[in-house]
Structures are given as C-alpha cells and as structure tokens.
Amino acid sequence: MKARIHVTLKNGVLDPQGKAIEHALSNMGFGGVDEARQGKYIELDLSETDRAKAEASVDEMCRKLLANTVIENYSIELE
C-alpha cells in the first residue's frame, strides 16, 4: 500500500519560503501570483494491507515525526 502525505502550514503561520517563491516568480515576470505557500510531500510504501491499520499507523507517524502539528496541517491519501 502507498501513502501520500501532504504537509502544509496552518493559516496565519508566517511562511518565509513561500514569500521568497512569490517574490522570485514576480521578478521572473510571472504576474498574478497573489500568495505562495510552501509545504512538504512525503510518499511511503507500506507493507500493511489493512486500510484502517495503515491509516492509523501513518496518522501516528505524522503526529510524532512527519508534521509539526502546532504549526502544520497534514492530509493522508492511501492507495
């Protein structure tokens, strides 16, 4: 089973990397970008075959290591 995890900063949390991307795009002539937010994408190959167990395990991984839940949100997709 494959797990895809998207980690993004919560609303209201400053994103200096996003601002740098926003300014760089503007300087390169790409107008119309009002805001850029930067995040993480993590892909895991799991040996677990039970969907509920896999989701619970990946959720725990996110809470303990992959995401800083104080300032970040995460979403999990299982395939």
CSV table of C-alpha atoms in Angstrom, one decimal:
chain,number,residue,atom,x,y,z
A,1,MET,CA,0.0,0.0,0.0
A,2,LYS,CA,1.2,3.5,-0.8
A,3,ALA,CA,0.7,6.5,1.5
A,4,ARG,CA,0.9,10.0,0.2
A,5,ILE,CA,1.1,12.8,2.8
A,6,HIS,CA,0.8,16.5,2.2
A,7,VAL,CA,2.0,18.8,5.0
A,8,THR,CA,1.2,22.5,4.9
A,9,LEU,CA,1.5,25.4,7.2
A,10,LYS,CA,-1.6,26.4,9.1
A,11,ASN,CA,-3.4,29.6,8.2
A,12,GLY,CA,-1.8,32.6,10.0
A,13,VAL,CA,1.6,31.0,10.3
A,14,LEU,CA,4.3,33.0,8.6
A,15,ASP,CA,5.9,31.3,5.5
A,16,PRO,CA,9.2,32.9,4.6
A,17,GLN,CA,9.9,30.3,1.9
A,18,GLY,CA,6.5,31.0,0.4
A,19,LYS,CA,7.3,34.7,0.3
A,20,ALA,CA,10.7,34.1,-1.3
A,21,ILE,CA,9.0,31.9,-4.0
A,22,GLU,CA,6.3,34.7,-4.5
A,23,HIS,CA,9.0,37.4,-5.0
A,24,ALA,CA,11.2,35.2,-7.2
A,25,LEU,CA,8.2,34.5,-9.5
A,26,SER,CA,7.3,38.1,-9.7
A,27,ASN,CA,10.9,39.1,-10.5
A,28,MET,CA,10.9,36.4,-13.3
A,29,GLY,CA,7.9,38.1,-14.9
A,30,PHE,CA,5.2,35.7,-13.6
A,31,GLY,CA,2.4,38.1,-12.6
A,32,GLY,CA,-0.8,37.3,-11.0
A,33,VAL,CA,0.5,35.2,-8.1
A,34,ASP,CA,-1.1,36.8,-5.0
A,35,GLU,CA,0.4,34.4,-2.5
A,36,ALA,CA,2.7,31.4,-2.4
A,37,ARG,CA,2.7,28.8,0.4
A,38,GLN,CA,5.4,26.1,0.6
A,39,GLY,CA,4.8,22.7,2.1
A,40,LYS,CA,6.1,19.1,2.1
A,41,TYR,CA,5.1,16.0,0.1
A,42,ILE,CA,6.0,12.6,1.6
A,43,GLU,CA,5.4,9.2,-0.1
A,44,LEU,CA,5.7,5.9,1.9
A,45,ASP,CA,5.4,2.3,0.7
A,46,LEU,CA,3.7,0.3,3.4
A,47,SER,CA,3.7,-3.5,3.9
A,48,GLU,CA,0.4,-3.2,5.8
A,49,THR,CA,-2.6,-4.5,3.8
A,50,ASP,CA,-5.4,-3.5,6.2
A,51,ARG,CA,-6.5,0.0,5.2
A,52,ALA,CA,-7.7,1.1,8.6
A,53,LYS,CA,-4.5,-0.1,10.3
A,54,ALA,CA,-2.4,1.6,7.6
A,55,GLU,CA,-4.2,4.9,8.0
A,56,ALA,CA,-3.9,4.7,11.8
A,57,SER,CA,-0.2,4.0,11.6
A,58,VAL,CA,0.5,6.8,9.1
A,59,ASP,CA,-1.5,9.2,11.2
A,60,GLU,CA,0.6,8.4,14.2
A,61,MET,CA,3.8,8.8,12.1
A,62,CYS,CA,2.6,12.3,11.1
A,63,ARG,CA,1.7,13.3,14.7
A,64,LYS,CA,5.0,12.0,16.1
A,65,LEU,CA,7.5,12.9,13.3
A,66,LEU,CA,6.4,14.0,9.9
A,67,ALA,CA,4.4,17.1,10.8
A,68,ASN,CA,4.7,19.7,13.5
A,69,THR,CA,1.1,19.7,14.5
A,70,VAL,CA,1.5,23.0,16.3
A,71,ILE,CA,2.0,24.9,13.1
A,72,GLU,CA,1.3,22.4,10.3
A,73,ASN,CA,-1.7,20.5,8.9
A,74,TYR,CA,-1.4,17.2,7.1
A,75,SER,CA,-3.6,15.1,4.9
A,76,ILE,CA,-3.2,11.4,4.1
A,77,GLU,CA,-4.1,9.5,0.9
A,78,LEU,CA,-3.8,5.8,0.7
A,79,GLU,CA,-3.6,3.8,-2.5
